[in-house]
C-alpha cells in the first residue's frame, strides 16, 4: 500500500531526533530509508509538497541540509486513516491501523456501529478473530454458523426462535403416509446472488453434493435419493422414515450454495468481501422473503481491540460501538439471555473407571460447589443441573466412600473457560488421591483429536440451535465424540434407538424418546452438563431491531438505523 509505505519512510526520517530539526546529509537519509539518494530526494519533495516537513538543502556534495518536521507520524497516520474511513476504503484503513489498542479504539469508534455512508445504512461490527471460510457442511464457530444462515438459504428454515421449521426455498412440503417420500414444492421466483434464476435442478445438484460429505451423509443417512419430479418439486425418497428431515434441512449445515459457485447463495445477504481483516455483506435485492432493513454489514477483524487475557471464547459479546469518545457511555445492553447450549463432561467407563467411580466424579463436580467457585468473570457462566429445561441430572446417595482410580486422563477442547475447569478438577482430584493428566485439544470440535481413544474424561461444549431436541439428536448421531465414549455395542444400540425415534411422526413422541435416551446417559454416569453461557449484545441507542438469537447473535435482516437528521 503506497500510503503505508510513505508513512513508514516518514517515520524513519523522524525517528532519530523524535521530530526535532536535523542537520543531515542526503546520503545519511538514503541509508536510513534503505533507498537510493535519488529516491530519497523524491520522498523529501513529496513530503514537503504535502506539508509534512521542510527540507533546506545545501549546495555541494556531502553538505548537511536542514530537515524540519511539521507533523508527527502518529498524527499523520490518524489523518490518513480517517480519510480512508470516510471514503469507504476499509482495507486501507485497517492496513494503516497498526496502533496500540487504546489509540486504535479511539480512532475507530466514530466509524464502527451503525451509520449512513453515502446514503447507505451500514452496520460495522468489530470482531476478535478472522472468520473461517463459509463452506457446505458443519462449521465449528458460532459466527460462521450465523453467517451461513444469512448468506445461504435452505429448503426449510427456522423462523426466529421457533423450534419448528417453516418454508424457505420450498414454500410447502408433504410426506407420504408411510413417511418414505417427501415432496418439497419450490418457489417460482428465486434468484441467486449473481442475479441468475434458481433452477430446481440446481438445488438437486447442491443437495446431492452435500450427501458426498461424510458428516452430512451421516446426518441424512435415511435419504436414498433426491429427484426433480417436477420443475418446481424436489422429492426425497428414504429407505427408512425420518420425521426430523425438515429440521435437518433447516439447519445451517444444509444451506445451499450455487452448485458451480460455492460462495454464491440466495439468502438475505450476499458476500461482497471475505478477507482476513474484512468481511462485507450487502443485501440481496431479489431475496424471496422479507428484505433486510440494512444495506450492508461489515465485520472488521480488529483483534487489537480485544483483551487477549479474556481468551477467544463466546464470553465476548457482539460489540457494536459508535460515537465520539464522550458518547461511548451511551452504549447499552440491548439483549441478553442464558444460552441453552452447555459445556459438558463425559466419562468413558472401562477397566480403569467403573460406573460407580464415574458417579462419584459427577457428585464431586455438582455437590462440591466446584462449579460455583471457578475464578471466571461474574455473569459469564451459570452452573446448571439440567441438560435442557426439565431434563434434570439424577441424584445419587453419598459416594464419598468410593475410591477413585489412581490415575485418569482428561481431554478437552475450547472454549477457554474449560482451561479453568480442567485446572480446578485436577487440583481437587489430587486431594482425593487421583492424578489427572490433562490434555488440551486446541480446536472447537473433536475432529482430528487423536487423544480421544485413550481418554477417560472428555469436556467440550454443545451449541444448541433453534430446535433444542433436534440439535441434541444431531449431536448423538454426528459427533466424533460418541464412538470413543461408548463401547462398540453400546454405540450401535444408540444409533438404532435414534433410528427408532426418528420414525415417530409426532414431535412430542420424538422429544420423549430423545429425552429417555439422554436420561439413560446421565443415569449411567456417561454424561453430565456443567454450565450455560450468558449471551449479550451491546449497541448504541441509534441501532435498533437487535434481538438475541439462539446462537448468541442477532438476525441481520431485522436490524435498522434511523435516517440521519438534517
Coordinates of C-alpha atoms in Angstrom, one line a residue:
X1 CA 0.0 0.0 0.0
X2 CA 1.6 3.3 -1.1
X3 CA 0.3 5.4 1.8
X4 CA 1.6 2.9 4.4
X5 CA 5.0 2.9 2.7
X6 CA 5.1 6.7 2.6
X7 CA 4.2 6.8 6.3
X8 CA 6.9 4.2 7.2
X9 CA 9.5 6.1 5.3
X10 CA 8.4 9.4 7.0
X11 CA 8.7 7.6 10.4
X12 CA 12.3 6.6 9.5
X13 CA 13.2 10.2 8.8
X14 CA 11.5 11.4 12.0
X15 CA 12.8 8.8 14.5
X16 CA 16.5 9.8 15.1
X17 CA 15.5 13.2 16.5
X18 CA 11.9 12.4 17.5
X19 CA 10.8 15.4 15.4
X20 CA 13.5 17.9 16.3
X21 CA 15.1 19.7 13.5
X22 CA 18.0 17.7 12.0
X23 CA 21.3 18.7 10.3
X24 CA 21.8 15.7 7.9
X25 CA 23.1 14.7 4.5
X26 CA 21.2 13.1 1.7
X27 CA 23.4 10.0 1.9
X28 CA 22.5 9.6 5.6
X29 CA 18.8 9.9 4.8
X30 CA 19.1 7.4 2.0
X31 CA 20.8 4.9 4.3
X32 CA 18.1 5.5 6.9
X33 CA 15.3 4.8 4.4
X34 CA 17.1 1.9 2.7
X35 CA 16.9 3.6 -0.8
X36 CA 18.9 5.5 -3.3
X37 CA 19.8 9.2 -2.9
X38 CA 17.7 9.9 -5.9
X39 CA 14.7 8.2 -4.4
X40 CA 15.1 9.9 -1.0
X41 CA 15.1 13.3 -2.8
X42 CA 11.8 12.3 -4.3
X43 CA 10.5 11.4 -0.9
X44 CA 11.5 14.7 0.6
X45 CA 9.9 16.6 -2.3
X46 CA 6.6 14.7 -2.0
X47 CA 6.5 15.1 1.8
X48 CA 7.3 18.9 1.5
X49 CA 4.5 19.3 -1.0
X50 CA 2.2 17.6 1.4
X51 CA 3.1 19.9 4.2
X52 CA 4.7 17.2 6.4
X53 CA 8.2 18.7 6.5
X54 CA 10.6 21.3 5.1
X55 CA 13.9 20.4 3.6
X56 CA 16.5 23.1 3.0
X57 CA 19.4 21.6 1.1
X58 CA 23.0 23.0 1.0
X59 CA 24.9 23.1 -2.3
X60 CA 27.9 20.8 -2.6
X61 CA 28.3 17.0 -2.2
X62 CA 28.3 15.9 1.4
X63 CA 26.9 19.1 2.7
X64 CA 24.4 18.9 5.5
X65 CA 20.9 20.2 4.9
X66 CA 18.3 21.2 7.4
X67 CA 15.2 18.9 7.9
X68 CA 12.3 20.4 9.8
X69 CA 9.2 18.4 10.7
X70 CA 5.7 19.9 10.8
X71 CA 3.6 16.8 11.8
X72 CA 4.2 13.8 14.0
X73 CA 3.9 10.3 12.3
X74 CA 1.0 9.2 14.6
X75 CA -1.0 12.4 13.8
X76 CA -0.3 11.7 10.1
X77 CA -1.4 8.1 10.4
X78 CA -4.6 9.1 12.2
X79 CA -5.4 11.7 9.4
X80 CA -4.7 9.1 6.7
X81 CA -6.9 6.5 8.4
X82 CA -9.7 8.9 9.0
X83 CA -9.7 9.9 5.3
X84 CA -9.7 6.3 4.3
X85 CA -12.6 5.5 6.6
X86 CA -14.6 8.5 5.4
X87 CA -14.1 7.5 1.7
X88 CA -15.1 3.8 2.4
X89 CA -11.6 2.4 1.8
X90 CA -11.8 -0.2 4.6
X91 CA -8.8 -2.2 3.6
X92 CA -6.6 0.9 3.5
X93 CA -7.9 2.0 6.9
X94 CA -7.2 -1.4 8.5
X95 CA -3.8 -1.6 7.0
X96 CA -3.0 1.7 8.5
X97 CA -4.4 0.7 11.9
X98 CA -1.1 -0.5 13.3
X99 CA -1.7 1.3 16.6
X100 CA -1.7 0.5 20.2
X101 CA -5.2 -0.8 21.2
X102 CA -6.3 2.3 23.1
X103 CA -5.2 4.6 20.2
X104 CA -6.9 2.3 17.7
X105 CA -10.0 2.1 19.8
X106 CA -10.5 5.9 20.0
X107 CA -9.8 6.3 16.3
X108 CA -12.2 3.5 15.2
X109 CA -15.1 4.3 17.4
X110 CA -16.6 7.1 15.3
X111 CA -16.7 4.6 12.3
X112 CA -18.0 1.4 14.0
X113 CA -21.5 0.6 14.9
X114 CA -24.3 1.9 12.7
X115 CA -24.2 4.9 10.4
X116 CA -25.4 6.1 7.0
X117 CA -22.5 6.2 4.5
X118 CA -23.3 7.6 1.1
X119 CA -27.0 7.3 1.8
X120 CA -26.4 3.6 2.6
X121 CA -27.3 2.2 6.1
X122 CA -24.3 0.2 7.2
X123 CA -23.6 -1.7 10.4
X124 CA -20.0 -2.3 11.3
X125 CA -19.0 -4.9 13.9
X126 CA -15.5 -5.2 15.4
X127 CA -14.5 -8.9 15.7
X128 CA -11.7 -10.5 17.6
X129 CA -10.6 -13.2 15.0
X130 CA -10.5 -13.9 11.3
X131 CA -13.5 -15.9 10.1
X132 CA -13.2 -19.4 8.6
X133 CA -14.5 -19.8 5.0
X134 CA -18.2 -20.4 4.6
X135 CA -18.4 -23.8 3.1
X136 CA -21.1 -26.5 2.9
X137 CA -21.5 -28.8 5.9
X138 CA -20.7 -28.3 9.6
X139 CA -18.8 -25.2 10.7
X140 CA -17.2 -25.0 14.2
X141 CA -17.7 -21.3 15.0
X142 CA -20.9 -19.5 16.2
X143 CA -20.1 -16.6 13.9
X144 CA -19.6 -18.8 10.9
X145 CA -22.8 -20.7 11.6
X146 CA -24.7 -17.5 11.9
X147 CA -23.2 -16.1 8.7
X148 CA -24.0 -19.2 6.7
X149 CA -27.7 -18.6 7.7
X150 CA -27.5 -15.0 6.5
X151 CA -25.8 -15.8 3.1
X152 CA -27.3 -19.1 2.1
X153 CA -30.9 -20.4 2.0
X154 CA -32.2 -23.9 2.7
X155 CA -35.3 -25.8 1.6
X156 CA -36.6 -25.1 5.0
X157 CA -35.6 -22.7 7.8
X158 CA -36.3 -21.8 11.4
X159 CA -38.2 -18.6 11.8
X160 CA -36.9 -16.6 14.8
X161 CA -36.7 -18.8 17.9
X162 CA -39.3 -21.2 16.8
X163 CA -38.2 -24.9 17.1
X164 CA -40.4 -26.0 14.2
X165 CA -39.2 -25.4 10.6
X166 CA -41.0 -23.4 8.1
X167 CA -40.7 -22.9 4.3
X168 CA -37.7 -21.2 2.7
X169 CA -36.7 -22.1 -0.8
X170 CA -39.6 -24.6 -0.6
X171 CA -42.9 -22.9 0.3
X172 CA -44.6 -26.1 1.4
X173 CA -43.9 -29.8 1.7
X174 CA -45.8 -33.0 2.3
X175 CA -45.0 -36.6 3.2
X176 CA -46.4 -39.9 2.2
X177 CA -48.4 -42.0 4.7
X178 CA -45.5 -44.4 5.2
X179 CA -43.0 -41.5 5.8
X180 CA -40.8 -42.7 2.9
X181 CA -41.4 -39.9 0.3
X182 CA -41.2 -36.2 0.9
X183 CA -42.2 -33.6 -1.7
X184 CA -40.8 -30.1 -1.3
X185 CA -42.5 -27.5 -3.5
X186 CA -40.1 -24.9 -4.7
X187 CA -40.9 -21.2 -5.1
X188 CA -41.1 -20.0 -8.6
X189 CA -39.4 -16.6 -8.2
X190 CA -36.0 -17.5 -6.7
X191 CA -32.6 -15.9 -7.7
X192 CA -29.0 -16.5 -6.8
X193 CA -26.9 -13.6 -5.6
X194 CA -25.4 -13.2 -9.0
X195 CA -28.8 -12.5 -10.5
X196 CA -29.4 -15.9 -12.2
X197 CA -32.8 -17.6 -11.7
X198 CA -32.6 -20.6 -9.4
X199 CA -33.5 -23.8 -11.2
X200 CA -34.8 -26.7 -9.2
X201 CA -32.3 -29.0 -10.9
X202 CA -29.5 -26.8 -9.4
X203 CA -30.9 -27.3 -5.9
X204 CA -31.0 -31.1 -6.6
X205 CA -27.3 -30.9 -7.6
X206 CA -26.3 -29.0 -4.5
X207 CA -28.2 -31.3 -2.2
X208 CA -26.6 -34.3 -3.9
X209 CA -23.2 -32.8 -3.4
X210 CA -24.0 -32.4 0.4
X211 CA -24.6 -36.1 0.6
X212 CA -21.0 -36.8 -0.5
X213 CA -19.7 -35.1 2.7
X214 CA -19.1 -37.7 5.4
X215 CA -20.7 -35.7 8.2
X216 CA -23.8 -34.8 6.0
X217 CA -24.0 -38.4 4.8
X218 CA -24.3 -39.4 8.5
X219 CA -26.9 -36.7 9.2
X220 CA -29.0 -37.6 6.1
X221 CA -28.3 -41.3 6.2
X222 CA -32.0 -42.1 5.7
X223 CA -32.1 -40.4 2.3
X224 CA -31.9 -42.9 -0.6
X225 CA -32.1 -40.4 -3.4
X226 CA -33.2 -36.8 -4.3
X227 CA -35.1 -36.3 -7.6
X228 CA -36.5 -33.3 -9.5
X229 CA -40.0 -34.8 -10.1
X230 CA -41.4 -31.5 -11.4
X231 CA -39.8 -28.2 -12.4
X232 CA -41.0 -26.9 -9.0
X233 CA -40.8 -30.0 -6.9
X234 CA -37.9 -31.9 -5.2
X235 CA -38.7 -35.4 -3.9
X236 CA -36.7 -37.2 -1.3
X237 CA -37.0 -41.0 -1.2
X238 CA -36.0 -42.6 2.1
X239 CA -35.1 -46.1 3.0
X240 CA -36.5 -45.6 6.5
X241 CA -38.9 -42.9 7.8
X242 CA -37.2 -39.8 9.2
X243 CA -39.6 -37.2 10.6
X244 CA -36.6 -35.0 11.6
X245 CA -36.0 -34.4 7.8
X246 CA -37.4 -30.8 7.7
X247 CA -35.3 -30.0 10.7
X248 CA -32.2 -31.4 9.2
X249 CA -32.7 -29.3 6.0
X250 CA -33.3 -26.2 8.1
X251 CA -30.0 -26.2 9.9
X252 CA -27.1 -24.1 8.7
X253 CA -25.1 -27.2 7.6
X254 CA -27.8 -28.0 5.0
X255 CA -27.9 -24.5 3.4
X256 CA -27.4 -24.5 -0.3
X257 CA -24.8 -22.7 -2.4
X258 CA -24.9 -22.4 -6.2
X259 CA -23.6 -25.8 -7.5
X260 CA -21.0 -24.1 -9.7
X261 CA -20.1 -21.1 -7.5
X262 CA -19.7 -22.1 -3.8
X263 CA -19.6 -18.5 -2.5
X264 CA -22.9 -17.6 -4.2
X265 CA -26.1 -18.2 -2.2
X266 CA -29.6 -16.9 -2.2
X267 CA -30.0 -15.7 1.4
X268 CA -30.9 -12.2 2.5
X269 CA -27.3 -11.0 2.3
X270 CA -24.6 -11.7 -0.3
X271 CA -20.9 -11.9 0.2
X272 CA -19.1 -8.9 -1.3
X273 CA -15.7 -9.3 0.5
X274 CA -14.3 -12.1 2.6
X275 CA -10.8 -11.2 3.6
X276 CA -8.7 -11.9 6.8
X277 CA -9.4 -8.3 8.0
X278 CA -12.8 -7.5 6.5
X279 CA -16.0 -9.4 5.7
X280 CA -18.7 -7.3 4.0
X281 CA -22.3 -8.4 3.3
X282 CA -24.8 -6.5 1.2
X283 CA -28.5 -7.0 1.0
X284 CA -29.8 -9.3 -1.8
X285 CA -32.4 -7.2 -3.7
X286 CA -34.1 -10.3 -5.2
X287 CA -34.4 -12.1 -1.8
X288 CA -37.6 -14.2 -1.7
X289 CA -38.6 -13.4 1.9
X290 CA -38.7 -10.2 4.0
X291 CA -36.0 -7.9 2.8
X292 CA -33.2 -6.7 5.1
X293 CA -33.6 -3.2 6.5
X294 CA -29.8 -2.6 6.3
X295 CA -27.9 -2.3 3.1
X296 CA -24.5 -3.6 4.4
X297 CA -23.0 -5.4 7.3
X298 CA -19.2 -5.3 7.9
X299 CA -17.1 -7.4 10.2
X300 CA -13.9 -5.5 10.9
X301 CA -11.3 -8.1 12.1
X302 CA -9.5 -6.0 14.8
X303 CA -8.0 -8.3 17.4
X304 CA -6.1 -5.3 18.8
X305 CA -9.3 -4.0 20.3
X306 CA -9.9 -7.2 22.4
X307 CA -8.1 -8.2 25.6
X308 CA -6.4 -11.5 24.9
X309 CA -6.5 -12.3 28.6
X310 CA -10.2 -12.9 28.1
X311 CA -9.4 -15.7 25.6
X312 CA -11.2 -16.3 22.4
X313 CA -14.5 -17.8 23.6
X314 CA -18.1 -16.7 23.4
X315 CA -17.6 -14.6 26.6
X316 CA -17.0 -11.8 24.0
X317 CA -20.4 -10.2 23.3
X318 CA -21.1 -8.9 19.8
X319 CA -19.6 -5.5 20.4
X320 CA -21.1 -2.6 18.4
X321 CA -19.7 0.8 19.2
X322 CA -20.3 4.2 17.7
X323 CA -19.8 7.9 18.6
X324 CA -17.2 10.2 19.8
X325 CA -15.3 9.4 23.0
X326 CA -17.7 11.4 25.2
X327 CA -20.7 9.5 23.7
X328 CA -19.4 5.9 24.4
X329 CA -21.1 5.8 27.8
X330 CA -24.4 5.6 26.0
X331 CA -23.5 2.1 24.8
X332 CA -26.1 -0.1 26.5
X333 CA -27.0 -3.7 26.8
X334 CA -29.9 -4.3 24.3
X335 CA -30.3 -8.1 24.6
X336 CA -29.2 -10.9 26.9
X337 CA -30.2 -14.4 27.6
X338 CA -28.9 -17.6 29.2
X339 CA -27.9 -19.9 26.3
X340 CA -29.5 -23.4 26.2
X341 CA -26.1 -24.5 24.9
X342 CA -23.9 -26.0 27.6
X343 CA -20.4 -27.2 28.5
X344 CA -20.4 -30.8 29.3
X345 CA -18.3 -33.7 30.7
X346 CA -18.5 -37.3 29.5
X347 CA -16.9 -40.3 31.1
X348 CA -15.8 -43.5 29.4
X349 CA -16.4 -46.4 31.6
X350 CA -13.7 -49.2 31.3
X351 CA -11.4 -51.3 33.4
X352 CA -9.9 -48.0 34.6
X353 CA -13.2 -46.3 35.6
X354 CA -16.3 -48.1 36.8
X355 CA -19.8 -46.7 36.7
X356 CA -19.8 -46.2 40.5
X357 CA -16.5 -44.3 40.3
X358 CA -17.9 -42.2 37.4
X359 CA -20.9 -41.4 39.6
X360 CA -18.6 -40.2 42.4
X361 CA -16.7 -38.0 39.9
X362 CA -20.0 -36.4 38.9
X363 CA -21.0 -35.9 42.5
X364 CA -17.7 -34.2 43.2
X365 CA -18.5 -31.7 40.3
X366 CA -22.1 -31.0 41.2
X367 CA -22.1 -31.4 45.0
X368 CA -18.7 -29.9 46.0
X369 CA -19.6 -26.4 44.7
X370 CA -16.6 -26.7 42.3
X371 CA -18.6 -25.1 39.5
X372 CA -19.6 -22.2 41.7
X373 CA -16.0 -21.3 42.7
X374 CA -14.5 -21.1 39.2
X375 CA -12.5 -17.8 39.0
X376 CA -14.3 -16.5 35.9
X377 CA -15.9 -13.2 35.1
X378 CA -19.1 -12.7 37.0
X379 CA -22.1 -13.2 34.9
X380 CA -20.3 -15.2 32.2
X381 CA -21.4 -18.7 33.1
X382 CA -24.3 -20.2 35.1
X383 CA -23.8 -23.7 36.6
X384 CA -26.6 -26.0 35.6
X385 CA -28.4 -29.1 36.9
X386 CA -30.3 -29.6 33.6
X387 CA -29.3 -30.7 30.1
X388 CA -32.4 -28.9 28.8
X389 CA -35.1 -27.3 30.8
X390 CA -36.8 -30.2 32.6
X391 CA -34.1 -32.7 31.7
X392 CA -32.6 -32.8 35.2
X393 CA -29.5 -34.6 36.2
X394 CA -30.0 -37.7 38.5
X395 CA -29.4 -37.6 42.2
X396 CA -27.3 -40.4 43.8
X397 CA -26.6 -41.1 47.5
X398 CA -23.3 -40.1 49.2
X399 CA -20.5 -41.8 47.4
X400 CA -17.6 -40.3 49.3
X401 CA -16.5 -43.8 50.3
X402 CA -15.9 -44.9 46.7
X403 CA -12.2 -45.0 46.0
X404 CA -11.2 -43.2 42.7
X405 CA -8.7 -44.6 40.3
X406 CA -5.0 -43.7 41.0
X407 CA -4.7 -42.0 37.6
X408 CA -7.1 -40.8 34.9
X409 CA -6.8 -38.8 31.6
X410 CA -8.9 -35.8 30.7
X411 CA -9.1 -34.4 27.2
X412 CA -10.9 -31.1 26.5
X413 CA -11.3 -28.6 23.7
X414 CA -12.4 -24.9 23.5
X415 CA -13.9 -22.8 24.9
X416 CA -11.1 -21.5 27.1
X417 CA -13.3 -21.5 30.2
X418 CA -12.7 -25.2 30.2
X419 CA -9.0 -24.4 30.9
X420 CA -10.1 -23.2 34.3
X421 CA -12.4 -26.1 34.8
X422 CA -9.7 -28.6 34.0
X423 CA -7.2 -27.0 36.3
X424 CA -9.7 -26.9 39.2
X425 CA -10.7 -30.5 38.6
X426 CA -7.1 -31.7 38.5
X427 CA -6.3 -29.9 41.9
X428 CA -9.5 -31.3 43.5
X429 CA -8.9 -34.9 42.4
X430 CA -5.3 -34.7 43.6
X431 CA -6.7 -34.2 47.1
X432 CA -8.7 -37.4 46.6
X433 CA -5.5 -39.4 45.6
X434 CA -6.3 -39.4 41.9
X435 CA -3.7 -38.0 39.5
X436 CA -5.4 -36.4 36.5
X437 CA -3.4 -36.0 33.3
X438 CA -4.9 -33.0 31.3
X439 CA -4.6 -32.7 27.5
X440 CA -5.9 -29.7 25.6
X441 CA -7.2 -30.2 22.0
X442 CA -6.8 -26.7 20.6
X443 CA -10.0 -26.7 18.4
X444 CA -13.7 -26.1 18.7
X445 CA -14.7 -29.6 17.9
X446 CA -13.3 -33.1 18.3
X447 CA -12.4 -33.5 14.7
X448 CA -8.8 -34.7 14.4
X449 CA -8.4 -35.3 18.1
X450 CA -6.2 -38.5 18.3
X451 CA -6.1 -38.4 22.2
X452 CA -9.8 -39.3 22.4
X453 CA -9.1 -43.0 22.1
X454 CA -7.2 -43.2 25.4
X455 CA -9.1 -40.6 27.4
X456 CA -11.2 -41.4 30.4
X457 CA -12.9 -38.0 30.7
X458 CA -13.8 -35.5 27.9
X459 CA -15.0 -31.9 28.2
X460 CA -16.4 -29.7 25.5
X461 CA -19.3 -27.5 24.7
X462 CA -22.5 -28.1 22.7
X463 CA -24.2 -25.2 20.9
X464 CA -28.0 -25.5 20.9
X465 CA -29.6 -24.2 17.8
X466 CA -33.1 -23.2 17.1
X467 CA -34.6 -26.7 17.8
X468 CA -33.1 -27.9 21.1
X469 CA -34.3 -31.5 21.0
X470 CA -33.3 -31.9 17.3
X471 CA -29.9 -30.4 18.0
X472 CA -29.2 -33.0 20.6
X473 CA -30.3 -35.8 18.3
X474 CA -27.9 -34.4 15.7
X475 CA -25.1 -34.3 18.3
X476 CA -25.5 -38.0 19.2
X477 CA -25.8 -39.0 15.5
X478 CA -22.9 -37.0 14.1
X479 CA -20.3 -36.0 16.7
X480 CA -16.9 -37.8 16.6
X481 CA -17.1 -37.9 20.4
X482 CA -19.6 -40.7 20.9
X483 CA -17.8 -43.7 19.3
X484 CA -15.0 -43.1 21.8
X485 CA -17.2 -42.6 24.9
X486 CA -19.3 -45.7 24.3
X487 CA -18.3 -49.3 23.6
X488 CA -19.0 -50.5 20.1
X489 CA -22.1 -52.5 21.1
X490 CA -23.4 -49.5 23.1
X491 CA -22.8 -47.1 20.2
X492 CA -24.6 -49.4 17.8
X493 CA -27.5 -49.6 20.2
X494 CA -27.6 -45.9 20.5
X495 CA -27.8 -45.4 16.7
X496 CA -30.5 -48.0 16.4
X497 CA -32.5 -46.2 19.1
X498 CA -32.1 -42.9 17.3
X499 CA -33.4 -44.6 14.1
X500 CA -36.4 -45.8 16.0
X501 CA -37.1 -42.3 17.5
X502 CA -37.0 -40.6 14.1
X503 CA -39.8 -42.8 12.8
X504 CA -42.2 -41.1 15.2
X505 CA -44.4 -38.7 13.2
X506 CA -45.5 -36.7 16.3
X507 CA -43.0 -34.2 17.6
X508 CA -43.9 -34.9 21.2
X509 CA -43.2 -38.6 20.8
X510 CA -39.8 -37.9 19.2
X511 CA -39.0 -35.5 22.1
X512 CA -40.0 -38.0 24.7
X513 CA -37.9 -40.7 23.0
X514 CA -34.9 -38.5 22.9
X515 CA -35.2 -37.4 26.5
X516 CA -35.3 -41.0 27.5
X517 CA -32.0 -41.6 25.7
X518 CA -30.3 -38.7 27.5
X519 CA -31.8 -39.7 30.8
X520 CA -30.1 -43.1 30.4
X521 CA -26.8 -41.5 29.5
X522 CA -27.0 -39.3 32.6
X523 CA -28.2 -42.0 34.9
X524 CA -25.4 -44.3 33.9
X525 CA -22.8 -41.5 34.5
X526 CA -21.8 -41.2 30.9
X527 CA -22.8 -37.6 30.5
X528 CA -23.4 -34.5 32.7
X529 CA -23.9 -30.8 31.9
X530 CA -21.6 -28.3 33.6
X531 CA -22.7 -24.7 32.9
X532 CA -24.5 -22.5 30.4
X533 CA -23.3 -19.2 29.0
X534 CA -24.8 -15.8 29.3
X535 CA -25.0 -14.2 25.8
X536 CA -25.3 -10.5 25.5
X537 CA -25.2 -7.8 22.8
X538 CA -24.5 -4.2 23.4
X539 CA -25.3 -1.4 21.0
X540 CA -25.6 2.4 20.9
X541 CA -29.0 4.0 21.0
X542 CA -29.2 4.5 17.2
X543 CA -29.0 0.8 16.4
X544 CA -32.5 -0.8 16.5
X545 CA -34.1 -4.2 15.9
X546 CA -31.4 -6.2 17.7
X547 CA -32.8 -9.4 19.3
X548 CA -30.5 -12.1 20.5
X549 CA -31.0 -15.4 18.8
X550 CA -30.1 -19.0 19.9
X551 CA -26.5 -18.7 18.6
X552 CA -25.8 -15.5 20.6
X553 CA -26.1 -13.3 17.5
X554 CA -29.0 -11.3 16.0
X555 CA -30.9 -11.6 12.8
X556 CA -29.2 -9.1 10.4
X557 CA -32.5 -8.7 8.5
X558 CA -34.2 -7.1 11.5
X559 CA -31.6 -4.5 12.5
X560 CA -32.2 -1.0 11.3
X561 CA -30.8 2.5 11.6
X562 CA -32.8 5.8 11.7
X563 CA -32.0 8.2 8.9
X564 CA -29.6 11.0 9.8
X565 CA -31.3 14.2 10.9
X566 CA -30.8 17.1 8.5

